[in-house]
Amino acid sequence: MTRFLAGASIVLAASTAGAQPVRWTDRGYVIVDGAARITSASFAGVARPVTFVEPAEVETSYRVRQAPAVDVAAGVRVWRNLAVGADISFFTRGTTAAVDAKVPHPFVFGRPRSVSGAASGLDHTETTVNIQARWVMPPTRTRRWQIDLFGGPSLFVVGQDVVRDVTIAETYPYDTATFASATLDHRSRTHAGFHVGTDVTRLVARRVALGVSVSASHARVDLTTADGGSVSLNAGGVQVGLALRFVIPRKVPAARPPIRRRP
Amino acid sequence: MSLLIRCGTLSACLACLGATAFAQGGPRTLSATREGPSDLRAVDLQIDQMIRSRDLRLSDTPQDGLLPSRRHERLDQYHRGVRIVGGDLTRQTAPDGTVSVFGVLHPAVGLNTEAALSPDAARSAIGRAVDGQATGDLPELVVLPLSDGYHLAYRGQAITGIELVNVFVDANTGALLQQFSEFQTDGIVGKGTGTFGDDKKISVKAVSGTFVADDGLRPAAITTYDMKGNLTRTLQVLNRLTNVTAADIAADADNVWTDPGVVDAHVYAGWYYDFLFKRFGRHGLDDRNLRIAILTHPVRLADLPTASPEVVGMYYDNAFFCGTCGPDGRGAITLGEGVPRGYFGSFEVKNFAAALDVVAHELTHGVTANSARLNGFPYSEAGALNEAFSDMIGLATTFSYEPLGNAVLQANYTVGKDLIVPIGAGGFRSISNPGLFGDPNHYTQRIVGFDPHYNSTIASHAFYLAIEGGTNRTSGQTVQGVGAANRDQIEKAFFRALTVLMPSGATFALTRAATIQAAKDLYGTGSSAERAITQAWDAVGVQTRTAATVALNPNPASGLSALCGGVRPSWSMGITFSAGDANLRVINWRGDYYDGDGRQLTPDGGDGANFAASFGSCGPRSDRILAQTDACAAICVNLEGATRGSTQFSFSAVDDSGRTITLTTPRVTLLAPR
């Protein structure tokens, strides 16, 4: 949080430095970002599946590592340098999980067997729809460079494979067991959050610009497992990417035909 | 016996086997260990020779769950191809040679084995002999040792009313020689409880959309049957007149079981199986995962008012193991329905499934039936030991699963504590203080030929002392136990003795030797376990039986207002004459009576024939008492109308060498009736 606020403040400072801001005149934009999520996320969950008529306790620590993300944004200028648009971001990553479980004994209550193991390849997806207000600041009159400051509410659709149970290897008399695998449930949830960020781009062609983007987003999402367990995770994160901007130019009024007088 | 004939001379055999081994006349206990006085190597060679001559035949090779490197053989003795009942031995072998031999052998049978009766004719005779119906199995031709000598007999089973009876008939005449119930019961009239609202896990199977009490998780099949109060069907199943069907298996539609009798029975049987496995490495009752069958609800509580006392005593207020009952005839336990408050008075007897130690007790009979085979016949000490081991292992099971305490679902040393309501008011037996229930804590208090549960506490009290230590109330001897934290050492030693060392005719003395040997096997010579067990047997007065003894019980005796010989008051007493290592022939006996002032009243008694006529409680009436066996009588004493006084009895007998011995009981005080 602190990081992206600092970034935003730099951009704000840049925008206010010019007493006479250069007017942004484009009609709109389309931006495609190839980004990388540079923050990893750790979260934990507990599931209590009923095993041998007694609730087990399956504690799982998840870790979502850095991974590529894709962003597509589009917007139109609505007033002076202000544009309103939308951004769709997609991030997916296989996650790993460390599982510690206490599995009930089949014959007696209150004598769980402890097992530990790891699960990998758990799907984690985040699809984010960002409603975006974007302040566009060409720093020079040539308008070759452009600095954008954007932010707004986000709608996160988070999908996560969560560990809902474990399978164990056990033999009579069942006093000990070993971890065999994790049983997964794919859970998804939609939750509101927010995002902020900045782009710095430079025109490399008449209507195409290249640059970098830094953005951050966040939402707290609670996933529930089938047996009532829960996994709370922080969706979003900081991502840095290359931005490819397509300029939608201002409409130039067509030249009026000359008025022909009647002879 | 042919071995001894092949030996050349009997004396030569005696010399090579040791005096405690094979002596002439009557059964001989064989107790040979590496540390013992017997020449183990010589005994070993003789056993091998007997195996070659087929006088000993291998009946079982039990696995040793505690010492896998040890081999065990259980060998039955045969005479001219006919098995001798109670003649068998166990031999334990380590990689470096034989470790121990325990057994009871019959050295000089001298019996013609040609039977006049065919097996079919014998089966009919068996049914007639007990006024019952012989079962379908052909009877087995056996040599039956009784106190008046060896008999060629057929052994079979018959159903009489509510019991399955083992019957021995003379193989030539069909006359009844002996009978005893196949049901090994824990028949204690007491108070009980039911289910205590505790949650249990029950291992079942799902079948056709319902759940049945058939354990699907343990290696052995454990099946609990719900006889639905149908006594007729229960008897048919027990007696194998009909097979159990899937419909007999207790079932529940939603797997939330609400029948406490079924739940407790099934769960406790599973726990018992687990205890055997975890504690002793044993795979079920026979160490081969023999299926366990449990019959619940053999009768209906609603039928109690019209039930006969025999049915109440067997199927309401009782639990029992039957070694040849149930599906495939390999044993089943039946758990009584209990007796509600009011029937016996102010207490209630709960369903017998409610107590873990009781279920484990009955199942231990199954272990015994598949190992030492202590069937209670013809050696009544074996019967007491059978019950003793069931109590020991039954209580040991509770200590493994329940916290210590005196409340329900807690473990202490009282058998059947949980069955009696109000809780804490009773139980069946205490192995920590047997006298609490009027049971003996010392060998001198035994009553031979009496209820085996009664005499059992001599051995089970030794088991207790070896664990907890303490002082025996009769001998005053103190035992340094291994401590409750090491109870497993004593449990393992006793269990090892039961399952791989003891023969079917084991006596208390032989059990002493076997348990000490087991402790040495497991924990080494001089170990604390060996010391504790030795001290414990010393404390309860169990030693190798060498000299003959006589006992008169109880002492003091309480007077009754009943008539005795037309005179009141009377005293009901038991006399036991126990032979030591020599055969005896009683030539006369005498009873002396004294009134309260010590004046002698008219004595009575008689000669050997009179003795034979009177002393028939432990076997056929005879003036001969074979070595290591007992003769006993239940007597009624009167003091010619005196209300208090004393009595004692004297016996004269001649042993095989012609030596006359005279034995006199202690003078027993006869208390005035109250």
Tab-separated table of C-alpha atoms in Angstrom, chain B residues 175-394:
chain	number	residue	atom	x	y	z
B	175	ALA	CA	-22.564	-94.685	30.347
B	176	LEU	CA	-22.129	-91.053	31.298
B	177	LEU	CA	-18.638	-90.371	32.581
B	178	GLN	CA	-18.571	-86.626	32.775
B	179	GLN	CA	-20.287	-83.524	31.498
B	180	PHE	CA	-19.757	-79.822	31.668
B	181	SER	CA	-21.233	-76.808	30.066
B	182	GLU	CA	-19.645	-75.433	26.945
B	183	PHE	CA	-20.821	-71.997	27.963
B	184	GLN	CA	-18.046	-70.274	29.836
B	185	THR	CA	-20.013	-67.681	31.614
B	186	ASP	CA	-19.406	-64.668	33.701
B	187	GLY	CA	-22.578	-65.451	35.550
B	188	ILE	CA	-22.540	-63.082	38.461
B	189	VAL	CA	-25.767	-61.870	39.966
B	190	GLY	CA	-25.189	-58.207	40.472
B	191	LYS	CA	-26.290	-54.755	39.676
B	192	GLY	CA	-25.736	-53.088	36.353
B	193	THR	CA	-26.049	-50.152	34.198
B	194	GLY	CA	-26.695	-49.590	30.585
B	195	THR	CA	-25.192	-47.126	28.230
B	196	PHE	CA	-23.786	-43.983	29.701
B	197	GLY	CA	-24.467	-41.513	26.964
B	198	ASP	CA	-20.887	-41.570	25.780
B	199	ASP	CA	-20.128	-41.142	22.120
B	200	LYS	CA	-18.349	-43.984	20.440
B	201	LYS	CA	-17.152	-44.719	16.992
B	202	ILE	CA	-18.517	-47.896	15.549
B	203	SER	CA	-16.894	-49.654	12.650
B	204	VAL	CA	-19.553	-50.986	10.335
B	205	LYS	CA	-20.258	-51.802	6.711
B	206	ALA	CA	-22.710	-50.305	4.310
B	207	VAL	CA	-24.876	-52.927	2.676
B	208	SER	CA	-27.756	-52.298	0.339
B	209	GLY	CA	-28.517	-48.853	1.588
B	210	THR	CA	-28.254	-49.631	5.261
B	211	PHE	CA	-25.448	-50.053	7.758
B	212	VAL	CA	-24.627	-53.287	9.512
B	213	ALA	CA	-22.521	-53.964	12.580
B	214	ASP	CA	-19.873	-55.827	10.697
B	215	ASP	CA	-16.440	-54.339	11.170
B	216	GLY	CA	-14.936	-53.406	7.903
B	217	LEU	CA	-11.775	-51.762	9.117
B	218	ARG	CA	-10.090	-54.323	11.287
B	219	PRO	CA	-8.284	-57.334	9.893
B	220	ALA	CA	-10.653	-59.712	11.624
B	221	ALA	CA	-14.344	-59.799	10.941
B	222	ILE	CA	-16.190	-58.557	14.002
B	223	THR	CA	-19.891	-59.057	13.662
B	224	THR	CA	-22.511	-58.091	16.177
B	225	TYR	CA	-25.827	-59.825	15.898
B	226	ASP	CA	-29.116	-58.520	17.203
B	227	MET	CA	-31.181	-61.503	18.237
B	228	LYS	CA	-34.092	-59.136	18.815
B	229	GLY	CA	-35.056	-60.814	22.053
B	230	ASN	CA	-35.915	-64.081	20.352
B	231	LEU	CA	-34.568	-66.672	22.768
B	232	THR	CA	-35.635	-69.560	20.615
B	233	ARG	CA	-33.659	-68.289	17.687
B	234	THR	CA	-30.750	-67.395	19.955
B	235	LEU	CA	-30.593	-70.984	21.147
B	236	GLN	CA	-30.825	-72.304	17.628
B	237	VAL	CA	-27.939	-70.095	16.559
B	238	LEU	CA	-25.833	-70.931	19.584
B	239	ASN	CA	-26.433	-74.600	19.126
B	240	ARG	CA	-25.860	-74.399	15.398
B	241	LEU	CA	-29.279	-75.772	14.621
B	242	THR	CA	-29.666	-72.874	12.278
B	243	ASN	CA	-27.283	-70.460	10.678
B	244	VAL	CA	-27.287	-66.781	11.302
B	245	THR	CA	-28.371	-64.743	8.335
B	246	ALA	CA	-27.657	-61.233	7.203
B	247	ALA	CA	-30.919	-60.217	8.821
B	248	ASP	CA	-29.510	-61.193	12.205
B	249	ILE	CA	-26.698	-58.682	11.975
B	250	ALA	CA	-27.472	-55.526	13.888
B	251	ALA	CA	-28.340	-52.760	11.456
B	252	ASP	CA	-29.054	-49.079	11.404
B	253	ALA	CA	-30.604	-47.079	8.631
B	254	ASP	CA	-28.744	-43.806	8.994
B	255	ASN	CA	-25.496	-44.919	10.613
B	256	VAL	CA	-26.379	-42.996	13.738
B	257	TRP	CA	-26.672	-45.965	16.066
B	258	THR	CA	-28.995	-45.592	18.959
B	259	ASP	CA	-29.089	-49.101	20.392
B	260	PRO	CA	-26.603	-48.933	23.270
B	261	GLY	CA	-26.371	-52.679	23.632
B	262	VAL	CA	-25.266	-53.076	20.058
B	263	VAL	CA	-22.995	-50.044	20.107
B	264	ASP	CA	-21.131	-51.015	23.245
B	265	ALA	CA	-20.797	-54.644	22.253
B	266	HIS	CA	-19.514	-53.910	18.805
B	267	VAL	CA	-17.202	-51.098	19.807
B	268	TYR	CA	-15.760	-52.908	22.795
B	269	ALA	CA	-15.088	-56.002	20.740
B	270	GLY	CA	-13.156	-53.838	18.319
B	271	TRP	CA	-11.226	-52.191	21.106
B	272	TYR	CA	-10.396	-55.584	22.506
B	273	TYR	CA	-9.074	-56.727	19.155
B	274	ASP	CA	-6.968	-53.570	19.013
B	275	PHE	CA	-5.677	-54.126	22.535
B	276	LEU	CA	-4.525	-57.639	21.682
B	277	PHE	CA	-2.766	-56.358	18.611
B	278	LYS	CA	-1.125	-53.313	20.112
B	279	ARG	CA	-0.178	-54.814	23.443
B	280	PHE	CA	0.693	-58.345	22.495
B	281	GLY	CA	1.061	-58.338	18.737
B	282	ARG	CA	-1.719	-60.882	18.541
B	283	HIS	CA	-4.053	-61.076	15.597
B	284	GLY	CA	-7.364	-61.727	17.236
B	285	LEU	CA	-8.674	-64.619	19.224
B	286	ASP	CA	-6.682	-67.320	17.471
B	287	ASP	CA	-3.821	-65.120	16.244
B	288	ARG	CA	-5.100	-65.766	12.741
B	289	ASN	CA	-7.869	-63.197	12.751
B	290	LEU	CA	-10.615	-65.582	13.616
B	291	ARG	CA	-13.906	-63.815	13.178
B	292	ILE	CA	-15.551	-62.549	16.332
B	293	ALA	CA	-19.270	-63.064	16.745
B	294	ILE	CA	-21.280	-61.263	19.383
B	295	LEU	CA	-24.903	-61.977	20.134
B	296	THR	CA	-26.837	-59.141	21.701
B	297	HIS	CA	-30.412	-58.967	22.905
B	298	PRO	CA	-30.845	-62.715	23.321
B	299	VAL	CA	-34.023	-62.078	25.286
B	300	ARG	CA	-36.564	-59.317	25.804
B	301	LEU	CA	-36.786	-57.361	29.018
B	302	ALA	CA	-40.551	-57.576	28.651
B	303	ASP	CA	-40.310	-61.352	28.966
B	304	LEU	CA	-38.385	-61.209	32.217
B	305	PRO	CA	-41.374	-61.692	34.532
B	306	THR	CA	-42.229	-64.992	32.898
B	307	ALA	CA	-38.664	-66.214	32.340
B	308	SER	CA	-37.429	-69.226	34.266
B	309	PRO	CA	-34.638	-68.677	36.791
B	310	GLU	CA	-32.290	-70.584	34.478
B	311	VAL	CA	-33.057	-68.269	31.589
B	312	VAL	CA	-32.683	-65.217	33.827
B	313	GLY	CA	-29.372	-66.504	35.113
B	314	MET	CA	-28.054	-67.273	31.656
B	315	TYR	CA	-29.504	-64.700	29.285
B	316	TYR	CA	-30.450	-61.711	31.405
B	317	ASP	CA	-28.012	-61.618	34.283
B	318	ASN	CA	-24.995	-63.053	32.555
B	319	ALA	CA	-22.603	-63.013	29.664
B	320	PHE	CA	-20.848	-66.029	28.296
B	321	PHE	CA	-18.473	-67.360	25.708
B	322	CYS	CA	-19.207	-70.569	23.895
B	323	GLY	CA	-16.252	-71.975	21.997
B	324	THR	CA	-18.218	-74.046	19.530
B	325	CYS	CA	-21.242	-71.825	19.066
B	326	GLY	CA	-22.173	-69.341	16.469
B	327	PRO	CA	-21.501	-69.145	12.769
B	328	ASP	CA	-19.108	-71.894	11.623
B	329	GLY	CA	-18.998	-73.236	15.162
B	330	ARG	CA	-15.868	-71.366	16.150
B	331	GLY	CA	-17.224	-69.445	19.059
B	332	ALA	CA	-19.492	-66.598	20.007
B	333	ILE	CA	-20.107	-64.458	23.012
B	334	THR	CA	-23.584	-63.721	24.239
B	335	LEU	CA	-24.278	-60.622	26.276
B	336	GLY	CA	-27.159	-60.710	28.677
B	337	GLU	CA	-29.943	-58.195	28.504
B	338	GLY	CA	-29.620	-57.054	32.093
B	339	VAL	CA	-32.226	-56.898	34.827
B	340	PRO	CA	-34.186	-53.772	35.698
B	341	ARG	CA	-34.398	-52.349	39.177
B	342	GLY	CA	-36.958	-54.112	41.279
B	343	TYR	CA	-36.354	-57.619	40.023
B	344	PHE	CA	-33.442	-58.294	42.337
B	345	GLY	CA	-34.269	-55.526	44.763
B	346	SER	CA	-32.927	-52.046	44.824
B	347	PHE	CA	-30.272	-52.444	42.196
B	348	GLU	CA	-30.296	-52.782	38.495
B	349	VAL	CA	-28.088	-54.887	36.261
B	350	LYS	CA	-27.320	-53.152	33.012
B	351	ASN	CA	-27.006	-54.799	29.655
B	352	PHE	CA	-23.783	-56.786	29.790
B	353	ALA	CA	-22.445	-54.981	26.759
B	354	ALA	CA	-22.094	-51.839	28.837
B	355	ALA	CA	-18.866	-52.854	30.549
B	356	LEU	CA	-15.677	-52.999	28.534
B	357	ASP	CA	-14.033	-55.369	30.990
B	358	VAL	CA	-16.945	-57.796	30.752
B	359	VAL	CA	-16.912	-57.873	26.959
B	360	ALA	CA	-13.128	-58.247	27.042
B	361	HIS	CA	-13.433	-60.969	29.677
B	362	GLU	CA	-15.683	-63.045	27.458
B	363	LEU	CA	-13.535	-62.510	24.413
B	364	THR	CA	-10.478	-63.576	26.378
B	365	HIS	CA	-12.202	-66.912	26.791
B	366	GLY	CA	-11.952	-67.016	23.028
B	367	VAL	CA	-8.220	-66.435	23.215
B	368	THR	CA	-7.911	-69.151	25.824
B	369	ALA	CA	-9.987	-71.542	23.764
B	370	ASN	CA	-7.578	-70.990	20.907
B	371	SER	CA	-4.384	-71.221	22.919
B	372	ALA	CA	-4.064	-72.864	26.320
B	373	ARG	CA	-7.549	-74.366	26.064
B	374	LEU	CA	-8.114	-74.172	29.796
B	375	ASN	CA	-11.498	-75.777	29.599
B	376	GLY	CA	-12.052	-76.364	33.282
B	377	PHE	CA	-12.228	-80.075	32.875
B	378	PRO	CA	-10.995	-82.386	34.209
B	379	TYR	CA	-8.708	-80.171	36.234
B	380	SER	CA	-10.750	-77.648	38.041
B	381	GLU	CA	-7.759	-75.397	38.661
B	382	ALA	CA	-7.609	-74.942	34.911
B	383	GLY	CA	-11.175	-73.720	34.996
B	384	ALA	CA	-10.337	-71.179	37.649
B	385	LEU	CA	-7.306	-70.094	35.662
B	386	ASN	CA	-9.483	-69.698	32.601
B	387	GLU	CA	-11.650	-67.229	34.486
B	388	ALA	CA	-8.646	-65.587	36.079
B	389	PHE	CA	-6.992	-64.836	32.762
B	390	SER	CA	-10.257	-63.474	31.427
B	391	ASP	CA	-10.461	-61.108	34.373
B	392	MET	CA	-6.821	-60.087	34.037
B	393	ILE	CA	-6.936	-59.343	30.344
B	394	GLY	CA	-10.426	-57.911	30.584
